[in-house]
């Protein structure tokens, strides 16, 4: 379809070597530093929003707790890819009911999903203060541990890849999508997983 003929591009040894070369480690210094600042800022935001959630629960104010839940959950979602490297804390903060033998009634069921179940399915803050206090403690510890860990340069693209795969899974099968679409005006429909 080109009136001047066909263009043939052949790689040279130099262009082939450049295509196969990995970036130098110094190329990651800036992005890694930026990501650490991002984690620090988002970790602080998470602590602040979970504190607001805990205060509403401790005050016994269901509507304030429901309104505070979404910002706290969203703050966690922003650092979740990095938090997954700390599986014990991630499981305490983000484990779903189906991870437990007795599901919602299991005493080990804590974290955001436990708070969500109480606020939006049971419509109650009764007995939720210890869960909220533990969540507060866990997110504070999460930030400390994230800041104490070093991040290898190859983990930065791995985190981005894992995040994109996770988003693709959410979009394709709807897993955990309900908390991403919540409006503070309308409580979510509880669907145990």
PDB file of C-alpha atoms in Angstrom:
ATOM      1  CA  UNK A   1       0.000   0.000   0.000  1.00  0.00           C
ATOM      2  CA  UNK A   2       3.049   2.284   0.200  1.00  0.00           C
ATOM      3  CA  UNK A   3       3.782   3.751  -3.278  1.00  0.00           C
ATOM      4  CA  UNK A   4       7.504   3.996  -2.505  1.00  0.00           C
ATOM      5  CA  UNK A   5       7.955   0.336  -1.674  1.00  0.00           C
ATOM      6  CA  UNK A   6       8.395  -1.672   1.486  1.00  0.00           C
ATOM      7  CA  UNK A   7      10.519  -0.442   4.343  1.00  0.00           C
ATOM      8  CA  UNK A   8      12.687  -3.096   5.952  1.00  0.00           C
ATOM      9  CA  UNK A   9      14.198  -2.406   9.364  1.00  0.00           C
ATOM     10  CA  UNK A  10      16.971  -4.673  10.500  1.00  0.00           C
ATOM     11  CA  UNK A  11      18.481  -4.483  13.957  1.00  0.00           C
ATOM     12  CA  UNK A  12      22.128  -3.736  14.389  1.00  0.00           C
ATOM     13  CA  UNK A  13      24.196  -5.339  17.097  1.00  0.00           C
ATOM     14  CA  UNK A  14      24.087  -2.054  19.020  1.00  0.00           C
ATOM     15  CA  UNK A  15      20.288  -1.631  18.821  1.00  0.00           C
ATOM     16  CA  UNK A  16      19.782  -5.287  19.696  1.00  0.00           C
ATOM     17  CA  UNK A  17      22.008  -4.908  22.773  1.00  0.00           C
ATOM     18  CA  UNK A  18      20.130  -1.753  23.876  1.00  0.00           C
ATOM     19  CA  UNK A  19      16.784  -3.522  23.539  1.00  0.00           C
ATOM     20  CA  UNK A  20      17.956  -6.414  25.715  1.00  0.00           C
ATOM     21  CA  UNK A  21      19.767  -4.273  28.295  1.00  0.00           C
ATOM     22  CA  UNK A  22      18.213  -3.774  31.709  1.00  0.00           C
ATOM     23  CA  UNK A  23      18.150  -0.292  33.184  1.00  0.00           C
ATOM     24  CA  UNK A  24      21.006   0.497  35.522  1.00  0.00           C
ATOM     25  CA  UNK A  25      20.316   0.421  39.245  1.00  0.00           C
ATOM     26  CA  UNK A  26      20.928   4.166  39.454  1.00  0.00           C
ATOM     27  CA  UNK A  27      17.934   4.677  37.150  1.00  0.00           C
ATOM     28  CA  UNK A  28      15.722   3.394  39.987  1.00  0.00           C
ATOM     29  CA  UNK A  29      16.997   5.730  42.730  1.00  0.00           C
ATOM     30  CA  UNK A  30      14.544   8.527  41.919  1.00  0.00           C
ATOM     31  CA  UNK A  31      11.451   6.328  41.468  1.00  0.00           C
ATOM     32  CA  UNK A  32      12.257   4.331  44.626  1.00  0.00           C
ATOM     33  CA  UNK A  33      12.662   7.518  46.646  1.00  0.00           C
ATOM     34  CA  UNK A  34       9.404   8.888  45.273  1.00  0.00           C
ATOM     35  CA  UNK A  35       7.627   5.634  46.096  1.00  0.00           C
ATOM     36  CA  UNK A  36       8.930   5.692  49.679  1.00  0.00           C
ATOM     37  CA  UNK A  37       7.631   9.255  50.079  1.00  0.00           C
ATOM     38  CA  UNK A  38       4.299   8.119  48.606  1.00  0.00           C
ATOM     39  CA  UNK A  39       4.122   5.195  51.056  1.00  0.00           C
ATOM     40  CA  UNK A  40       4.926   7.488  53.964  1.00  0.00           C
ATOM     41  CA  UNK A  41       2.262  10.024  52.999  1.00  0.00           C
ATOM     42  CA  UNK A  42      -0.352   7.361  52.279  1.00  0.00           C
ATOM     43  CA  UNK A  43       0.543   5.516  55.479  1.00  0.00           C
ATOM     44  CA  UNK A  44      -0.037   8.716  57.449  1.00  0.00           C
ATOM     45  CA  UNK A  45      -3.353   9.242  55.648  1.00  0.00           C
ATOM     46  CA  UNK A  46      -4.340   5.668  56.487  1.00  0.00           C
ATOM     47  CA  UNK A  47      -3.580   6.167  60.176  1.00  0.00           C
ATOM     48  CA  UNK A  48      -5.543   9.435  60.191  1.00  0.00           C
ATOM     49  CA  UNK A  49      -8.620   7.943  58.492  1.00  0.00           C
ATOM     50  CA  UNK A  50      -8.601   4.795  60.637  1.00  0.00           C
ATOM     51  CA  UNK A  51      -8.332   7.029  63.718  1.00  0.00           C
ATOM     52  CA  UNK A  52     -11.463   8.892  62.574  1.00  0.00           C
ATOM     53  CA  UNK A  53     -13.206   5.553  62.030  1.00  0.00           C
ATOM     54  CA  UNK A  54     -12.153   4.305  65.460  1.00  0.00           C
ATOM     55  CA  UNK A  55     -13.314   7.519  67.147  1.00  0.00           C
ATOM     56  CA  UNK A  56     -16.744   7.246  65.505  1.00  0.00           C
ATOM     57  CA  UNK A  57     -17.036   3.609  66.581  1.00  0.00           C
ATOM     58  CA  UNK A  58     -15.875   4.402  70.129  1.00  0.00           C
ATOM     59  CA  UNK A  59     -18.463   7.204  70.281  1.00  0.00           C
ATOM     60  CA  UNK A  60     -21.161   4.738  69.229  1.00  0.00           C
ATOM     61  CA  UNK A  61     -22.085   6.839  66.181  1.00  0.00           C
ATOM     62  CA  UNK A  62     -23.127   4.409  63.440  1.00  0.00           C
ATOM     63  CA  UNK A  63     -23.691   6.984  60.701  1.00  0.00           C
ATOM     64  CA  UNK A  64     -20.348   8.702  61.381  1.00  0.00           C
ATOM     65  CA  UNK A  65     -18.605   5.315  61.409  1.00  0.00           C
ATOM     66  CA  UNK A  66     -20.243   4.370  58.106  1.00  0.00           C
ATOM     67  CA  UNK A  67     -19.144   7.692  56.603  1.00  0.00           C
ATOM     68  CA  UNK A  68     -15.589   7.239  57.944  1.00  0.00           C
ATOM     69  CA  UNK A  69     -15.268   3.681  56.645  1.00  0.00           C
ATOM     70  CA  UNK A  70     -14.893   4.465  52.935  1.00  0.00           C
ATOM     71  CA  UNK A  71     -12.034   6.995  53.272  1.00  0.00           C
ATOM     72  CA  UNK A  72     -10.191   4.585  55.585  1.00  0.00           C
ATOM     73  CA  UNK A  73     -10.680   1.653  53.236  1.00  0.00           C
ATOM     74  CA  UNK A  74      -9.645   3.720  50.218  1.00  0.00           C
ATOM     75  CA  UNK A  75      -6.485   4.844  52.025  1.00  0.00           C
ATOM     76  CA  UNK A  76      -5.587   1.212  52.666  1.00  0.00           C
ATOM     77  CA  UNK A  77      -6.250   0.240  49.053  1.00  0.00           C
ATOM     78  CA  UNK A  78      -3.691   2.811  47.905  1.00  0.00           C
ATOM     79  CA  UNK A  79      -0.882   1.081  49.811  1.00  0.00           C
ATOM     80  CA  UNK A  80      -2.220  -2.481  49.582  1.00  0.00           C
ATOM     81  CA  UNK A  81       0.289  -3.568  46.890  1.00  0.00           C
ATOM     82  CA  UNK A  82       3.168  -2.729  49.225  1.00  0.00           C
ATOM     83  CA  UNK A  83       1.321  -4.072  52.280  1.00  0.00           C
ATOM     84  CA  UNK A  84       1.002  -7.482  50.646  1.00  0.00           C
ATOM     85  CA  UNK A  85       4.731  -7.959  51.224  1.00  0.00           C
ATOM     86  CA  UNK A  86       3.923  -8.008  54.957  1.00  0.00           C
ATOM     87  CA  UNK A  87       1.477 -10.887  54.804  1.00  0.00           C
ATOM     88  CA  UNK A  88       0.811 -11.236  58.535  1.00  0.00           C
ATOM     89  CA  UNK A  89      -0.246  -7.606  58.896  1.00  0.00           C
ATOM     90  CA  UNK A  90      -2.034  -7.613  55.548  1.00  0.00           C
ATOM     91  CA  UNK A  91      -4.088 -10.618  56.660  1.00  0.00           C
ATOM     92  CA  UNK A  92      -4.964  -8.957  59.974  1.00  0.00           C
ATOM     93  CA  UNK A  93      -6.033  -5.780  58.192  1.00  0.00           C
ATOM     94  CA  UNK A  94      -7.650  -7.143  55.034  1.00  0.00           C
ATOM     95  CA  UNK A  95      -8.675 -10.803  55.481  1.00  0.00           C
ATOM     96  CA  UNK A  96     -12.146 -11.662  54.240  1.00  0.00           C
ATOM     97  CA  UNK A  97     -14.626 -13.768  56.200  1.00  0.00           C
ATOM     98  CA  UNK A  98     -14.221 -16.771  53.910  1.00  0.00           C
ATOM     99  CA  UNK A  99     -10.637 -17.143  55.154  1.00  0.00           C
ATOM    100  CA  UNK A 100     -12.031 -18.295  58.514  1.00  0.00           C
ATOM    101  CA  UNK A 101     -13.741 -21.508  59.544  1.00  0.00           C
ATOM    102  CA  UNK A 102     -16.674 -19.765  61.245  1.00  0.00           C
ATOM    103  CA  UNK A 103     -16.685 -16.903  58.751  1.00  0.00           C
ATOM    104  CA  UNK A 104     -18.168 -13.714  60.272  1.00  0.00           C
ATOM    105  CA  UNK A 105     -18.601 -15.337  63.699  1.00  0.00           C
ATOM    106  CA  UNK A 106     -14.966 -16.426  63.932  1.00  0.00           C
ATOM    107  CA  UNK A 107     -13.170 -14.572  66.754  1.00  0.00           C
ATOM    108  CA  UNK A 108     -10.096 -14.221  64.518  1.00  0.00           C
ATOM    109  CA  UNK A 109     -12.060 -12.282  61.883  1.00  0.00           C
ATOM    110  CA  UNK A 110     -10.806  -8.703  62.237  1.00  0.00           C
ATOM    111  CA  UNK A 111      -9.765  -5.771  60.118  1.00  0.00           C
ATOM    112  CA  UNK A 112     -11.618  -3.798  57.495  1.00  0.00           C
ATOM    113  CA  UNK A 113     -13.926  -6.607  56.409  1.00  0.00           C
ATOM    114  CA  UNK A 114     -15.038  -7.234  59.999  1.00  0.00           C
ATOM    115  CA  UNK A 115     -15.753  -3.533  60.467  1.00  0.00           C
ATOM    116  CA  UNK A 116     -17.576  -3.458  57.132  1.00  0.00           C
ATOM    117  CA  UNK A 117     -19.736  -6.426  58.137  1.00  0.00           C
ATOM    118  CA  UNK A 118     -20.744  -4.784  61.422  1.00  0.00           C
ATOM    119  CA  UNK A 119     -21.408  -1.347  59.963  1.00  0.00           C
ATOM    120  CA  UNK A 120     -23.230  -2.248  56.776  1.00  0.00           C
ATOM    121  CA  UNK A 121     -24.756  -5.672  57.365  1.00  0.00           C
ATOM    122  CA  UNK A 122     -25.477  -5.641  61.078  1.00  0.00           C
ATOM    123  CA  UNK A 123     -25.936  -1.836  61.169  1.00  0.00           C
ATOM    124  CA  UNK A 124     -24.304  -1.740  64.582  1.00  0.00           C
ATOM    125  CA  UNK A 125     -21.146  -0.562  66.315  1.00  0.00           C
ATOM    126  CA  UNK A 126     -21.859  -2.684  69.375  1.00  0.00           C
ATOM    127  CA  UNK A 127     -18.782  -4.659  70.396  1.00  0.00           C
ATOM    128  CA  UNK A 128     -16.750  -3.162  67.536  1.00  0.00           C
ATOM    129  CA  UNK A 129     -14.399  -0.986  69.618  1.00  0.00           C
ATOM    130  CA  UNK A 130     -11.787  -3.733  70.205  1.00  0.00           C
ATOM    131  CA  UNK A 131     -11.781  -4.534  66.474  1.00  0.00           C
ATOM    132  CA  UNK A 132     -11.319  -0.854  65.603  1.00  0.00           C
ATOM    133  CA  UNK A 133      -8.545  -0.480  68.191  1.00  0.00           C
ATOM    134  CA  UNK A 134      -6.726  -3.485  66.773  1.00  0.00           C
ATOM    135  CA  UNK A 135      -7.157  -2.122  63.246  1.00  0.00           C
ATOM    136  CA  UNK A 136      -5.660   1.177  64.416  1.00  0.00           C
ATOM    137  CA  UNK A 137      -2.727  -0.651  65.974  1.00  0.00           C
ATOM    138  CA  UNK A 138      -2.226  -2.797  62.863  1.00  0.00           C
ATOM    139  CA  UNK A 139      -2.187   0.125  60.412  1.00  0.00           C
ATOM    140  CA  UNK A 140       0.248   2.030  62.639  1.00  0.00           C
ATOM    141  CA  UNK A 141       2.524  -1.014  62.702  1.00  0.00           C
ATOM    142  CA  UNK A 142       2.094  -1.420  58.940  1.00  0.00           C
ATOM    143  CA  UNK A 143       3.403   2.068  58.261  1.00  0.00           C
ATOM    144  CA  UNK A 144       6.379   1.515  60.577  1.00  0.00           C
ATOM    145  CA  UNK A 145       7.282  -1.759  58.904  1.00  0.00           C
ATOM    146  CA  UNK A 146       6.843  -0.372  55.386  1.00  0.00           C
ATOM    147  CA  UNK A 147       9.197   2.490  56.214  1.00  0.00           C
ATOM    148  CA  UNK A 148      11.729   0.135  57.822  1.00  0.00           C
ATOM    149  CA  UNK A 149      11.885  -2.194  54.827  1.00  0.00           C
ATOM    150  CA  UNK A 150      14.169  -1.572  51.931  1.00  0.00           C
ATOM    151  CA  UNK A 151      12.665  -1.884  48.501  1.00  0.00           C
ATOM    152  CA  UNK A 152      14.780  -3.592  45.881  1.00  0.00           C
ATOM    153  CA  UNK A 153      14.725  -1.928  42.445  1.00  0.00           C
ATOM    154  CA  UNK A 154      13.194  -4.984  40.803  1.00  0.00           C
ATOM    155  CA  UNK A 155      10.256  -4.849  43.246  1.00  0.00           C
ATOM    156  CA  UNK A 156       9.013  -1.524  41.893  1.00  0.00           C
ATOM    157  CA  UNK A 157       7.919  -2.901  38.505  1.00  0.00           C
ATOM    158  CA  UNK A 158       6.747  -6.100  40.238  1.00  0.00           C
ATOM    159  CA  UNK A 159       4.427  -4.045  42.458  1.00  0.00           C
ATOM    160  CA  UNK A 160       3.061  -2.224  39.414  1.00  0.00           C
ATOM    161  CA  UNK A 161       2.514  -5.522  37.609  1.00  0.00           C
ATOM    162  CA  UNK A 162       0.762  -7.079  40.608  1.00  0.00           C
ATOM    163  CA  UNK A 163      -1.460  -4.005  40.954  1.00  0.00           C
ATOM    164  CA  UNK A 164      -2.471  -4.119  37.295  1.00  0.00           C
ATOM    165  CA  UNK A 165      -3.242  -7.835  37.509  1.00  0.00           C
ATOM    166  CA  UNK A 166      -5.294  -7.255  40.641  1.00  0.00           C
ATOM    167  CA  UNK A 167      -7.254  -4.466  38.961  1.00  0.00           C
ATOM    168  CA  UNK A 168      -7.847  -6.689  35.946  1.00  0.00           C
ATOM    169  CA  UNK A 169      -9.145  -9.455  38.217  1.00  0.00           C
ATOM    170  CA  UNK A 170     -11.470  -7.033  40.001  1.00  0.00           C
ATOM    171  CA  UNK A 171     -12.804  -5.726  36.713  1.00  0.00           C
ATOM    172  CA  UNK A 172     -13.259  -9.172  35.204  1.00  0.00           C
ATOM    173  CA  UNK A 173     -14.870 -11.045  38.104  1.00  0.00           C
ATOM    174  CA  UNK A 174     -16.036  -8.349  40.509  1.00  0.00           C
ATOM    175  CA  UNK A 175     -14.016  -9.619  43.489  1.00  0.00           C
ATOM    176  CA  UNK A 176     -13.917  -6.930  46.170  1.00  0.00           C
ATOM    177  CA  UNK A 177     -15.181  -4.378  43.678  1.00  0.00           C
ATOM    178  CA  UNK A 178     -18.021  -3.412  45.993  1.00  0.00           C
ATOM    179  CA  UNK A 179     -15.776  -1.378  48.275  1.00  0.00           C
ATOM    180  CA  UNK A 180     -14.278   0.504  45.362  1.00  0.00           C
ATOM    181  CA  UNK A 181     -17.697   1.689  44.142  1.00  0.00           C
ATOM    182  CA  UNK A 182     -19.235   2.648  47.476  1.00  0.00           C
ATOM    183  CA  UNK A 183     -20.864   5.945  47.985  1.00  0.00           C
ATOM    184  CA  UNK A 184     -20.916   7.397  51.471  1.00  0.00           C
ATOM    185  CA  UNK A 185     -24.575   8.217  50.885  1.00  0.00           C
ATOM    186  CA  UNK A 186     -25.632   4.636  50.212  1.00  0.00           C
ATOM    187  CA  UNK A 187     -24.473   1.763  52.390  1.00  0.00           C
ATOM    188  CA  UNK A 188     -23.075  -1.184  50.451  1.00  0.00           C
ATOM    189  CA  UNK A 189     -24.828  -4.459  50.058  1.00  0.00           C
ATOM    190  CA  UNK A 190     -23.009  -7.070  52.111  1.00  0.00           C
ATOM    191  CA  UNK A 191     -22.036 -10.068  50.030  1.00  0.00           C
ATOM    192  CA  UNK A 192     -19.962 -12.572  52.002  1.00  0.00           C
ATOM    193  CA  UNK A 193     -17.170 -14.092  49.968  1.00  0.00           C
TER     194      UNK A 193
END
